[in-house]
Amino acid sequence: MLIIITTLASRINAMFSSLDHDSIMILVATPCLLLLYFVIKTLKERLFPDPQLPPGSLGWPLLGETLQFLPTRRSPSPERFVSDRMKKYNPQVFKTSLFGETVAVFCGPAGNKFLFSNENKLVNVWWPTSVKKLMKLSLANVVGDEAQRLRKIFMTSVDRDALKSYIDRMDLVAQNHIRTHWEGITSACFSNLGK
């Protein structure tokens, strides 16, 4: 272990000895300035909160409450993240920081009604950059005119008449499958149904 540390220290020393004084200062100053920026930004948000934002916690700098939010997705009660903050701050709306962005979370029927009735008027749908990169183009993260166009296409595919035509087609596919794969079979084993 001592040999590894000594070898690593000698490599770092060799790397820095080949650099001039200005390069070393830039290498040291850049991370320090970035850290100072995020510390000042975080302190400003915590010491002088925006009075127009609802109550809530922004969590850790940069991370926010993302580390508390992510494990709840796979838990038996994924809504616990939201319900805990509703109890702690406000049952209708609270602020938090997820994926590096400060967000306001609206809860309950009144909040949903406000959001959906004022979309593209008072409220614009917005997604963090990280979510946009993960989800690419989907109905969940498209905004504005493109979102309205996609919703219109989607709604025409699930209206009453379209669903009626799907039922007829599904019935034909099911009958054809039974005729092709199950006709003449007198018994079947369903041992894997519990898995």
mmCIF file with all atom_site columns, C-alpha atoms in Angstrom:
data_model
loop_
_atom_site.group_PDB
_atom_site.id
_atom_site.type_symbol
_atom_site.label_atom_id
_atom_site.label_alt_id
_atom_site.label_comp_id
_atom_site.label_asym_id
_atom_site.label_entity_id
_atom_site.label_seq_id
_atom_site.pdbx_PDB_ins_code
_atom_site.Cartn_x
_atom_site.Cartn_y
_atom_site.Cartn_z
_atom_site.occupancy
_atom_site.B_iso_or_equiv
_atom_site.pdbx_formal_charge
_atom_site.auth_seq_id
_atom_site.auth_comp_id
_atom_site.auth_asym_id
_atom_site.auth_atom_id
_atom_site.pdbx_PDB_model_num
ATOM 1   C CA . MET A 1 1   ? 0.000   0.000   0.000   1.00 0.00 ? 1   MET A CA 1
ATOM 2   C CA . LEU A 1 2   ? 2.827   2.370   0.882   1.00 0.00 ? 2   LEU A CA 1
ATOM 3   C CA . ILE A 1 3   ? 4.469   1.635   -2.474  1.00 0.00 ? 3   ILE A CA 1
ATOM 4   C CA . ILE A 1 4   ? 1.252   2.545   -4.326  1.00 0.00 ? 4   ILE A CA 1
ATOM 5   C CA . ILE A 1 5   ? 0.899   5.823   -2.407  1.00 0.00 ? 5   ILE A CA 1
ATOM 6   C CA . THR A 1 6   ? 4.555   6.700   -2.960  1.00 0.00 ? 6   THR A CA 1
ATOM 7   C CA . THR A 1 7   ? 4.283   5.913   -6.694  1.00 0.00 ? 7   THR A CA 1
ATOM 8   C CA . LEU A 1 8   ? 1.092   7.967   -6.981  1.00 0.00 ? 8   LEU A CA 1
ATOM 9   C CA . ALA A 1 9   ? 2.666   10.895  -5.115  1.00 0.00 ? 9   ALA A CA 1
ATOM 10  C CA . SER A 1 10  ? 5.721   10.820  -7.376  1.00 0.00 ? 10  SER A CA 1
ATOM 11  C CA . ARG A 1 11  ? 3.515   10.821  -10.496 1.00 0.00 ? 11  ARG A CA 1
ATOM 12  C CA . ILE A 1 12  ? 1.494   13.775  -9.228  1.00 0.00 ? 12  ILE A CA 1
ATOM 13  C CA . ASN A 1 13  ? 4.711   15.604  -8.337  1.00 0.00 ? 13  ASN A CA 1
ATOM 14  C CA . ALA A 1 14  ? 6.115   14.900  -11.827 1.00 0.00 ? 14  ALA A CA 1
ATOM 15  C CA . MET A 1 15  ? 2.908   16.144  -13.426 1.00 0.00 ? 15  MET A CA 1
ATOM 16  C CA . PHE A 1 16  ? 2.957   19.405  -11.479 1.00 0.00 ? 16  PHE A CA 1
ATOM 17  C CA . SER A 1 17  ? 6.702   19.936  -11.888 1.00 0.00 ? 17  SER A CA 1
ATOM 18  C CA . SER A 1 18  ? 6.266   19.911  -15.682 1.00 0.00 ? 18  SER A CA 1
ATOM 19  C CA . LEU A 1 19  ? 3.655   22.688  -15.472 1.00 0.00 ? 19  LEU A CA 1
ATOM 20  C CA . ASP A 1 20  ? 4.569   26.322  -15.073 1.00 0.00 ? 20  ASP A CA 1
ATOM 21  C CA . HIS A 1 21  ? 3.323   28.484  -12.204 1.00 0.00 ? 21  HIS A CA 1
ATOM 22  C CA . ASP A 1 22  ? 0.409   30.009  -14.190 1.00 0.00 ? 22  ASP A CA 1
ATOM 23  C CA . SER A 1 23  ? -0.954  26.613  -15.220 1.00 0.00 ? 23  SER A CA 1
ATOM 24  C CA . ILE A 1 24  ? -0.902  25.396  -11.622 1.00 0.00 ? 24  ILE A CA 1
ATOM 25  C CA . MET A 1 25  ? -2.754  28.517  -10.496 1.00 0.00 ? 25  MET A CA 1
ATOM 26  C CA . ILE A 1 26  ? -5.433  27.951  -13.143 1.00 0.00 ? 26  ILE A CA 1
ATOM 27  C CA . LEU A 1 27  ? -5.810  24.288  -12.138 1.00 0.00 ? 27  LEU A CA 1
ATOM 28  C CA . VAL A 1 28  ? -6.251  25.258  -8.494  1.00 0.00 ? 28  VAL A CA 1
ATOM 29  C CA . ALA A 1 29  ? -8.292  28.450  -8.982  1.00 0.00 ? 29  ALA A CA 1
ATOM 30  C CA . THR A 1 30  ? -10.938 27.052  -11.349 1.00 0.00 ? 30  THR A CA 1
ATOM 31  C CA . PRO A 1 31  ? -12.402 24.422  -8.971  1.00 0.00 ? 31  PRO A CA 1
ATOM 32  C CA . CYS A 1 32  ? -12.130 26.892  -6.060  1.00 0.00 ? 32  CYS A CA 1
ATOM 33  C CA . LEU A 1 33  ? -14.081 29.565  -7.973  1.00 0.00 ? 33  LEU A CA 1
ATOM 34  C CA . LEU A 1 34  ? -16.739 27.049  -9.011  1.00 0.00 ? 34  LEU A CA 1
ATOM 35  C CA . LEU A 1 35  ? -17.090 25.866  -5.425  1.00 0.00 ? 35  LEU A CA 1
ATOM 36  C CA . LEU A 1 36  ? -17.301 29.474  -4.189  1.00 0.00 ? 36  LEU A CA 1
ATOM 37  C CA . TYR A 1 37  ? -20.014 30.245  -6.766  1.00 0.00 ? 37  TYR A CA 1
ATOM 38  C CA . PHE A 1 38  ? -22.174 27.301  -5.677  1.00 0.00 ? 38  PHE A CA 1
ATOM 39  C CA . VAL A 1 39  ? -21.659 28.079  -1.977  1.00 0.00 ? 39  VAL A CA 1
ATOM 40  C CA . ILE A 1 40  ? -22.687 31.722  -2.475  1.00 0.00 ? 40  ILE A CA 1
ATOM 41  C CA . LYS A 1 41  ? -25.691 30.709  -4.604  1.00 0.00 ? 41  LYS A CA 1
ATOM 42  C CA . THR A 1 42  ? -26.804 28.168  -1.987  1.00 0.00 ? 42  THR A CA 1
ATOM 43  C CA . LEU A 1 43  ? -26.343 30.596  0.918   1.00 0.00 ? 43  LEU A CA 1
ATOM 44  C CA . LYS A 1 44  ? -28.273 33.280  -0.966  1.00 0.00 ? 44  LYS A CA 1
ATOM 45  C CA . GLU A 1 45  ? -31.190 30.876  -1.609  1.00 0.00 ? 45  GLU A CA 1
ATOM 46  C CA . ARG A 1 46  ? -31.226 29.772  2.035   1.00 0.00 ? 46  ARG A CA 1
ATOM 47  C CA . LEU A 1 47  ? -30.627 33.088  3.805   1.00 0.00 ? 47  LEU A CA 1
ATOM 48  C CA . PHE A 1 48  ? -32.735 35.248  1.475   1.00 0.00 ? 48  PHE A CA 1
ATOM 49  C CA . PRO A 1 49  ? -35.475 32.988  0.098   1.00 0.00 ? 49  PRO A CA 1
ATOM 50  C CA . ASP A 1 50  ? -37.689 34.311  -2.656  1.00 0.00 ? 50  ASP A CA 1
ATOM 51  C CA . PRO A 1 51  ? -40.948 35.436  -0.982  1.00 0.00 ? 51  PRO A CA 1
ATOM 52  C CA . GLN A 1 52  ? -42.925 34.285  -4.032  1.00 0.00 ? 52  GLN A CA 1
ATOM 53  C CA . LEU A 1 53  ? -41.801 30.669  -3.605  1.00 0.00 ? 53  LEU A CA 1
ATOM 54  C CA . PRO A 1 54  ? -43.804 28.313  -1.399  1.00 0.00 ? 54  PRO A CA 1
ATOM 55  C CA . PRO A 1 55  ? -42.320 26.818  1.794   1.00 0.00 ? 55  PRO A CA 1
ATOM 56  C CA . GLY A 1 56  ? -39.997 23.840  1.491   1.00 0.00 ? 56  GLY A CA 1
ATOM 57  C CA . SER A 1 57  ? -36.406 22.674  1.596   1.00 0.00 ? 57  SER A CA 1
ATOM 58  C CA . LEU A 1 58  ? -33.791 22.865  -1.137  1.00 0.00 ? 58  LEU A CA 1
ATOM 59  C CA . GLY A 1 59  ? -31.629 20.149  0.422   1.00 0.00 ? 59  GLY A CA 1
ATOM 60  C CA . TRP A 1 60  ? -27.915 19.879  -0.324  1.00 0.00 ? 60  TRP A CA 1
ATOM 61  C CA . PRO A 1 61  ? -26.128 22.247  -2.717  1.00 0.00 ? 61  PRO A CA 1
ATOM 62  C CA . LEU A 1 62  ? -26.231 20.909  -6.304  1.00 0.00 ? 62  LEU A CA 1
ATOM 63  C CA . LEU A 1 63  ? -27.869 17.625  -5.237  1.00 0.00 ? 63  LEU A CA 1
ATOM 64  C CA . GLY A 1 64  ? -30.904 19.146  -3.558  1.00 0.00 ? 64  GLY A CA 1
ATOM 65  C CA . GLU A 1 65  ? -33.250 16.415  -2.353  1.00 0.00 ? 65  GLU A CA 1
ATOM 66  C CA . THR A 1 66  ? -32.506 14.120  -5.293  1.00 0.00 ? 66  THR A CA 1
ATOM 67  C CA . LEU A 1 67  ? -30.839 11.544  -3.036  1.00 0.00 ? 67  LEU A CA 1
ATOM 68  C CA . GLN A 1 68  ? -34.019 11.330  -0.917  1.00 0.00 ? 68  GLN A CA 1
ATOM 69  C CA . PHE A 1 69  ? -36.269 11.222  -3.991  1.00 0.00 ? 69  PHE A CA 1
ATOM 70  C CA . LEU A 1 70  ? -34.540 8.481   -6.030  1.00 0.00 ? 70  LEU A CA 1
ATOM 71  C CA . PRO A 1 71  ? -34.898 5.582   -3.533  1.00 0.00 ? 71  PRO A CA 1
ATOM 72  C CA . THR A 1 72  ? -38.659 6.191   -3.203  1.00 0.00 ? 72  THR A CA 1
ATOM 73  C CA . ARG A 1 73  ? -39.235 5.276   -6.859  1.00 0.00 ? 73  ARG A CA 1
ATOM 74  C CA . ARG A 1 74  ? -38.668 1.578   -6.133  1.00 0.00 ? 74  ARG A CA 1
ATOM 75  C CA . SER A 1 75  ? -40.166 1.473   -2.670  1.00 0.00 ? 75  SER A CA 1
ATOM 76  C CA . PRO A 1 76  ? -43.622 0.036   -1.896  1.00 0.00 ? 76  PRO A CA 1
ATOM 77  C CA . SER A 1 77  ? -44.914 3.590   -1.406  1.00 0.00 ? 77  SER A CA 1
ATOM 78  C CA . PRO A 1 78  ? -43.281 5.898   -3.990  1.00 0.00 ? 78  PRO A CA 1
ATOM 79  C CA . GLU A 1 79  ? -45.614 8.761   -3.068  1.00 0.00 ? 79  GLU A CA 1
ATOM 80  C CA . ARG A 1 80  ? -44.002 8.991   0.370   1.00 0.00 ? 80  ARG A CA 1
ATOM 81  C CA . PHE A 1 81  ? -41.503 11.664  -0.761  1.00 0.00 ? 81  PHE A CA 1
ATOM 82  C CA . VAL A 1 82  ? -44.366 13.990  -1.687  1.00 0.00 ? 82  VAL A CA 1
ATOM 83  C CA . SER A 1 83  ? -46.660 13.084  1.233   1.00 0.00 ? 83  SER A CA 1
ATOM 84  C CA . ASP A 1 84  ? -43.888 13.693  3.802   1.00 0.00 ? 84  ASP A CA 1
ATOM 85  C CA . ARG A 1 85  ? -43.271 17.180  2.425   1.00 0.00 ? 85  ARG A CA 1
ATOM 86  C CA . MET A 1 86  ? -46.993 17.901  2.218   1.00 0.00 ? 86  MET A CA 1
ATOM 87  C CA . LYS A 1 87  ? -47.265 17.165  5.953   1.00 0.00 ? 87  LYS A CA 1
ATOM 88  C CA . LYS A 1 88  ? -44.136 19.121  6.811   1.00 0.00 ? 88  LYS A CA 1
ATOM 89  C CA . TYR A 1 89  ? -44.582 22.261  4.665   1.00 0.00 ? 89  TYR A CA 1
ATOM 90  C CA . ASN A 1 90  ? -47.963 22.681  2.989   1.00 0.00 ? 90  ASN A CA 1
ATOM 91  C CA . PRO A 1 91  ? -50.603 20.193  1.783   1.00 0.00 ? 91  PRO A CA 1
ATOM 92  C CA . GLN A 1 92  ? -51.208 22.170  -1.429  1.00 0.00 ? 92  GLN A CA 1
ATOM 93  C CA . VAL A 1 93  ? -47.770 23.276  -2.686  1.00 0.00 ? 93  VAL A CA 1
ATOM 94  C CA . PHE A 1 94  ? -44.130 23.085  -1.596  1.00 0.00 ? 94  PHE A CA 1
ATOM 95  C CA . LYS A 1 95  ? -40.703 23.756  -3.071  1.00 0.00 ? 95  LYS A CA 1
ATOM 96  C CA . THR A 1 96  ? -37.801 21.346  -3.382  1.00 0.00 ? 96  THR A CA 1
ATOM 97  C CA . SER A 1 97  ? -34.678 20.898  -5.449  1.00 0.00 ? 97  SER A CA 1
ATOM 98  C CA . LEU A 1 98  ? -34.483 17.866  -7.748  1.00 0.00 ? 98  LEU A CA 1
ATOM 99  C CA . PHE A 1 99  ? -31.868 17.036  -10.372 1.00 0.00 ? 99  PHE A CA 1
ATOM 100 C CA . GLY A 1 100 ? -30.123 20.376  -9.799  1.00 0.00 ? 100 GLY A CA 1
ATOM 101 C CA . GLU A 1 101 ? -33.219 22.540  -10.289 1.00 0.00 ? 101 GLU A CA 1
ATOM 102 C CA . THR A 1 102 ? -35.523 24.319  -7.827  1.00 0.00 ? 102 THR A CA 1
ATOM 103 C CA . VAL A 1 103 ? -39.111 23.193  -8.413  1.00 0.00 ? 103 VAL A CA 1
ATOM 104 C CA . ALA A 1 104 ? -42.552 23.869  -6.980  1.00 0.00 ? 104 ALA A CA 1
ATOM 105 C CA . VAL A 1 105 ? -44.704 20.768  -6.459  1.00 0.00 ? 105 VAL A CA 1
ATOM 106 C CA . PHE A 1 106 ? -48.481 21.238  -6.657  1.00 0.00 ? 106 PHE A CA 1
ATOM 107 C CA . CYS A 1 107 ? -50.560 18.644  -4.802  1.00 0.00 ? 107 CYS A CA 1
ATOM 108 C CA . GLY A 1 108 ? -54.197 17.634  -4.802  1.00 0.00 ? 108 GLY A CA 1
ATOM 109 C CA . PRO A 1 109 ? -57.110 18.416  -7.080  1.00 0.00 ? 109 PRO A CA 1
ATOM 110 C CA . ALA A 1 110 ? -56.875 22.196  -6.677  1.00 0.00 ? 110 ALA A CA 1
ATOM 111 C CA . GLY A 1 111 ? -53.211 22.261  -7.682  1.00 0.00 ? 111 GLY A CA 1
ATOM 112 C CA . ASN A 1 112 ? -53.823 20.016  -10.687 1.00 0.00 ? 112 ASN A CA 1
ATOM 113 C CA . LYS A 1 113 ? -56.792 22.104  -11.781 1.00 0.00 ? 113 LYS A CA 1
ATOM 114 C CA . PHE A 1 114 ? -54.693 25.274  -11.552 1.00 0.00 ? 114 PHE A CA 1
ATOM 115 C CA . LEU A 1 115 ? -51.847 23.761  -13.562 1.00 0.00 ? 115 LEU A CA 1
ATOM 116 C CA . PHE A 1 116 ? -53.932 22.200  -16.313 1.00 0.00 ? 116 PHE A CA 1
ATOM 117 C CA . SER A 1 117 ? -56.368 25.083  -16.717 1.00 0.00 ? 117 SER A CA 1
ATOM 118 C CA . ASN A 1 118 ? -53.542 27.630  -16.980 1.00 0.00 ? 118 ASN A CA 1
ATOM 119 C CA . GLU A 1 119 ? -51.118 25.675  -19.158 1.00 0.00 ? 119 GLU A CA 1
ATOM 120 C CA . ASN A 1 120 ? -49.428 27.986  -21.675 1.00 0.00 ? 120 ASN A CA 1
ATOM 121 C CA . LYS A 1 121 ? -51.142 30.947  -19.974 1.00 0.00 ? 121 LYS A CA 1
ATOM 122 C CA . LEU A 1 122 ? -49.790 31.387  -16.436 1.00 0.00 ? 122 LEU A CA 1
ATOM 123 C CA . VAL A 1 123 ? -47.840 28.129  -16.291 1.00 0.00 ? 123 VAL A CA 1
ATOM 124 C CA . ASN A 1 124 ? -45.440 26.595  -18.792 1.00 0.00 ? 124 ASN A CA 1
ATOM 125 C CA . VAL A 1 125 ? -44.426 22.971  -18.611 1.00 0.00 ? 125 VAL A CA 1
ATOM 126 C CA . TRP A 1 126 ? -40.722 22.752  -17.915 1.00 0.00 ? 126 TRP A CA 1
ATOM 127 C CA . TRP A 1 127 ? -38.345 19.830  -17.433 1.00 0.00 ? 127 TRP A CA 1
ATOM 128 C CA . PRO A 1 128 ? -34.766 19.850  -16.116 1.00 0.00 ? 128 PRO A CA 1
ATOM 129 C CA . THR A 1 129 ? -32.098 19.456  -18.798 1.00 0.00 ? 129 THR A CA 1
ATOM 130 C CA . SER A 1 130 ? -31.081 16.090  -17.369 1.00 0.00 ? 130 SER A CA 1
ATOM 131 C CA . VAL A 1 131 ? -34.637 14.727  -17.759 1.00 0.00 ? 131 VAL A CA 1
ATOM 132 C CA . LYS A 1 132 ? -34.875 16.053  -21.324 1.00 0.00 ? 132 LYS A CA 1
ATOM 133 C CA . LYS A 1 133 ? -31.650 14.263  -22.229 1.00 0.00 ? 133 LYS A CA 1
ATOM 134 C CA . LEU A 1 134 ? -32.896 11.005  -20.707 1.00 0.00 ? 134 LEU A CA 1
ATOM 135 C CA . MET A 1 135 ? -36.402 11.071  -22.166 1.00 0.00 ? 135 MET A CA 1
ATOM 136 C CA . LYS A 1 136 ? -35.589 12.671  -25.552 1.00 0.00 ? 136 LYS A CA 1
ATOM 137 C CA . LEU A 1 137 ? -38.786 13.483  -27.478 1.00 0.00 ? 137 LEU A CA 1
ATOM 138 C CA . SER A 1 138 ? -41.844 12.291  -25.595 1.00 0.00 ? 138 SER A CA 1
ATOM 139 C CA . LEU A 1 139 ? -45.238 13.642  -24.655 1.00 0.00 ? 139 LEU A CA 1
ATOM 140 C CA . ALA A 1 140 ? -44.040 14.061  -21.069 1.00 0.00 ? 140 ALA A CA 1
ATOM 141 C CA . ASN A 1 141 ? -41.320 16.626  -21.799 1.00 0.00 ? 141 ASN A CA 1
ATOM 142 C CA . VAL A 1 142 ? -42.522 18.445  -24.930 1.00 0.00 ? 142 VAL A CA 1
ATOM 143 C CA . VAL A 1 143 ? -43.881 21.964  -24.403 1.00 0.00 ? 143 VAL A CA 1
ATOM 144 C CA . GLY A 1 144 ? -45.804 24.620  -26.297 1.00 0.00 ? 144 GLY A CA 1
ATOM 145 C CA . ASP A 1 145 ? -47.222 24.097  -29.791 1.00 0.00 ? 145 ASP A CA 1
ATOM 146 C CA . GLU A 1 146 ? -45.432 20.771  -30.213 1.00 0.00 ? 146 GLU A CA 1
ATOM 147 C CA . ALA A 1 147 ? -47.076 19.456  -27.034 1.00 0.00 ? 147 ALA A CA 1
ATOM 148 C CA . GLN A 1 148 ? -50.519 20.526  -28.223 1.00 0.00 ? 148 GLN A CA 1
ATOM 149 C CA . ARG A 1 149 ? -49.948 18.832  -31.597 1.00 0.00 ? 149 ARG A CA 1
ATOM 150 C CA . LEU A 1 150 ? -48.817 15.568  -29.968 1.00 0.00 ? 150 LEU A CA 1
ATOM 151 C CA . ARG A 1 151 ? -51.737 15.625  -27.495 1.00 0.00 ? 151 ARG A CA 1
ATOM 152 C CA . LYS A 1 152 ? -54.192 16.113  -30.355 1.00 0.00 ? 152 LYS A CA 1
ATOM 153 C CA . ILE A 1 153 ? -52.734 13.116  -32.193 1.00 0.00 ? 153 ILE A CA 1
ATOM 154 C CA . PHE A 1 154 ? -52.852 11.053  -29.014 1.00 0.00 ? 154 PHE A CA 1
ATOM 155 C CA . MET A 1 155 ? -56.422 12.024  -28.144 1.00 0.00 ? 155 MET A CA 1
ATOM 156 C CA . THR A 1 156 ? -57.698 11.105  -31.614 1.00 0.00 ? 156 THR A CA 1
ATOM 157 C CA . SER A 1 157 ? -56.176 7.643   -31.193 1.00 0.00 ? 157 SER A CA 1
ATOM 158 C CA . VAL A 1 158 ? -58.010 6.998   -27.909 1.00 0.00 ? 158 VAL A CA 1
ATOM 159 C CA . ASP A 1 159 ? -61.406 8.578   -28.534 1.00 0.00 ? 159 ASP A CA 1
ATOM 160 C CA . ARG A 1 160 ? -64.585 6.472   -28.390 1.00 0.00 ? 160 ARG A CA 1
ATOM 161 C CA . ASP A 1 161 ? -64.763 5.621   -32.123 1.00 0.00 ? 161 ASP A CA 1
ATOM 162 C CA . ALA A 1 162 ? -61.078 4.655   -32.298 1.00 0.00 ? 162 ALA A CA 1
ATOM 163 C CA . LEU A 1 163 ? -61.445 2.397   -29.253 1.00 0.00 ? 163 LEU A CA 1
ATOM 164 C CA . LYS A 1 164 ? -64.449 0.669   -30.843 1.00 0.00 ? 164 LYS A CA 1
ATOM 165 C CA . SER A 1 165 ? -62.391 -0.138  -33.930 1.00 0.00 ? 165 SER A CA 1
ATOM 166 C CA . TYR A 1 166 ? -59.543 -1.428  -31.724 1.00 0.00 ? 166 TYR A CA 1
ATOM 167 C CA . ILE A 1 167 ? -61.923 -3.810  -29.922 1.00 0.00 ? 167 ILE A CA 1
ATOM 168 C CA . ASP A 1 168 ? -63.040 -5.367  -33.202 1.00 0.00 ? 168 ASP A CA 1
ATOM 169 C CA . ARG A 1 169 ? -59.428 -5.783  -34.331 1.00 0.00 ? 169 ARG A CA 1
ATOM 170 C CA . MET A 1 170 ? -58.338 -7.213  -30.938 1.00 0.00 ? 170 MET A CA 1
ATOM 171 C CA . ASP A 1 171 ? -61.196 -9.693  -31.067 1.00 0.00 ? 171 ASP A CA 1
ATOM 172 C CA . LEU A 1 172 ? -60.113 -10.881 -34.531 1.00 0.00 ? 172 LEU A CA 1
ATOM 173 C CA . VAL A 1 173 ? -56.468 -11.241 -33.424 1.00 0.00 ? 173 VAL A CA 1
ATOM 174 C CA . ALA A 1 174 ? -57.488 -13.196 -30.298 1.00 0.00 ? 174 ALA A CA 1
ATOM 175 C CA . GLN A 1 175 ? -59.774 -15.538 -32.289 1.00 0.00 ? 175 GLN A CA 1
ATOM 176 C CA . ASN A 1 176 ? -57.030 -16.117 -34.874 1.00 0.00 ? 176 ASN A CA 1
ATOM 177 C CA . HIS A 1 177 ? -54.473 -16.874 -32.136 1.00 0.00 ? 177 HIS A CA 1
ATOM 178 C CA . ILE A 1 178 ? -56.804 -19.354 -30.417 1.00 0.00 ? 178 ILE A CA 1
ATOM 179 C CA . ARG A 1 179 ? -57.611 -21.015 -33.728 1.00 0.00 ? 179 ARG A CA 1
ATOM 180 C CA . THR A 1 180 ? -53.923 -21.263 -34.711 1.00 0.00 ? 180 THR A CA 1
ATOM 181 C CA . HIS A 1 181 ? -52.271 -22.210 -31.424 1.00 0.00 ? 181 HIS A CA 1
ATOM 182 C CA . TRP A 1 182 ? -54.961 -23.711 -29.183 1.00 0.00 ? 182 TRP A CA 1
ATOM 183 C CA . GLU A 1 183 ? -57.408 -25.584 -31.427 1.00 0.00 ? 183 GLU A CA 1
ATOM 184 C CA . GLY A 1 184 ? -57.402 -29.315 -30.707 1.00 0.00 ? 184 GLY A CA 1
ATOM 185 C CA . ILE A 1 185 ? -55.619 -28.993 -27.357 1.00 0.00 ? 185 ILE A CA 1
ATOM 186 C CA . THR A 1 186 ? -57.664 -30.653 -24.646 1.00 0.00 ? 186 THR A CA 1
ATOM 187 C CA . SER A 1 187 ? -55.571 -29.681 -21.614 1.00 0.00 ? 187 SER A CA 1
ATOM 188 C CA . ALA A 1 188 ? -52.987 -27.060 -20.759 1.00 0.00 ? 188 ALA A CA 1
ATOM 189 C CA . CYS A 1 189 ? -50.419 -26.676 -17.999 1.00 0.00 ? 189 CYS A CA 1
ATOM 190 C CA . PHE A 1 190 ? -50.342 -23.279 -16.292 1.00 0.00 ? 190 PHE A CA 1
ATOM 191 C CA . SER A 1 191 ? -47.513 -23.912 -13.818 1.00 0.00 ? 191 SER A CA 1
ATOM 192 C CA . ASN A 1 192 ? -45.723 -20.610 -14.559 1.00 0.00 ? 192 ASN A CA 1
ATOM 193 C CA . LEU A 1 193 ? -48.701 -18.347 -13.854 1.00 0.00 ? 193 LEU A CA 1
ATOM 194 C CA . GLY A 1 194 ? -47.527 -17.617 -10.305 1.00 0.00 ? 194 GLY A CA 1
ATOM 195 C CA . LYS A 1 195 ? -44.172 -16.252 -11.474 1.00 0.00 ? 195 LYS A CA 1
#
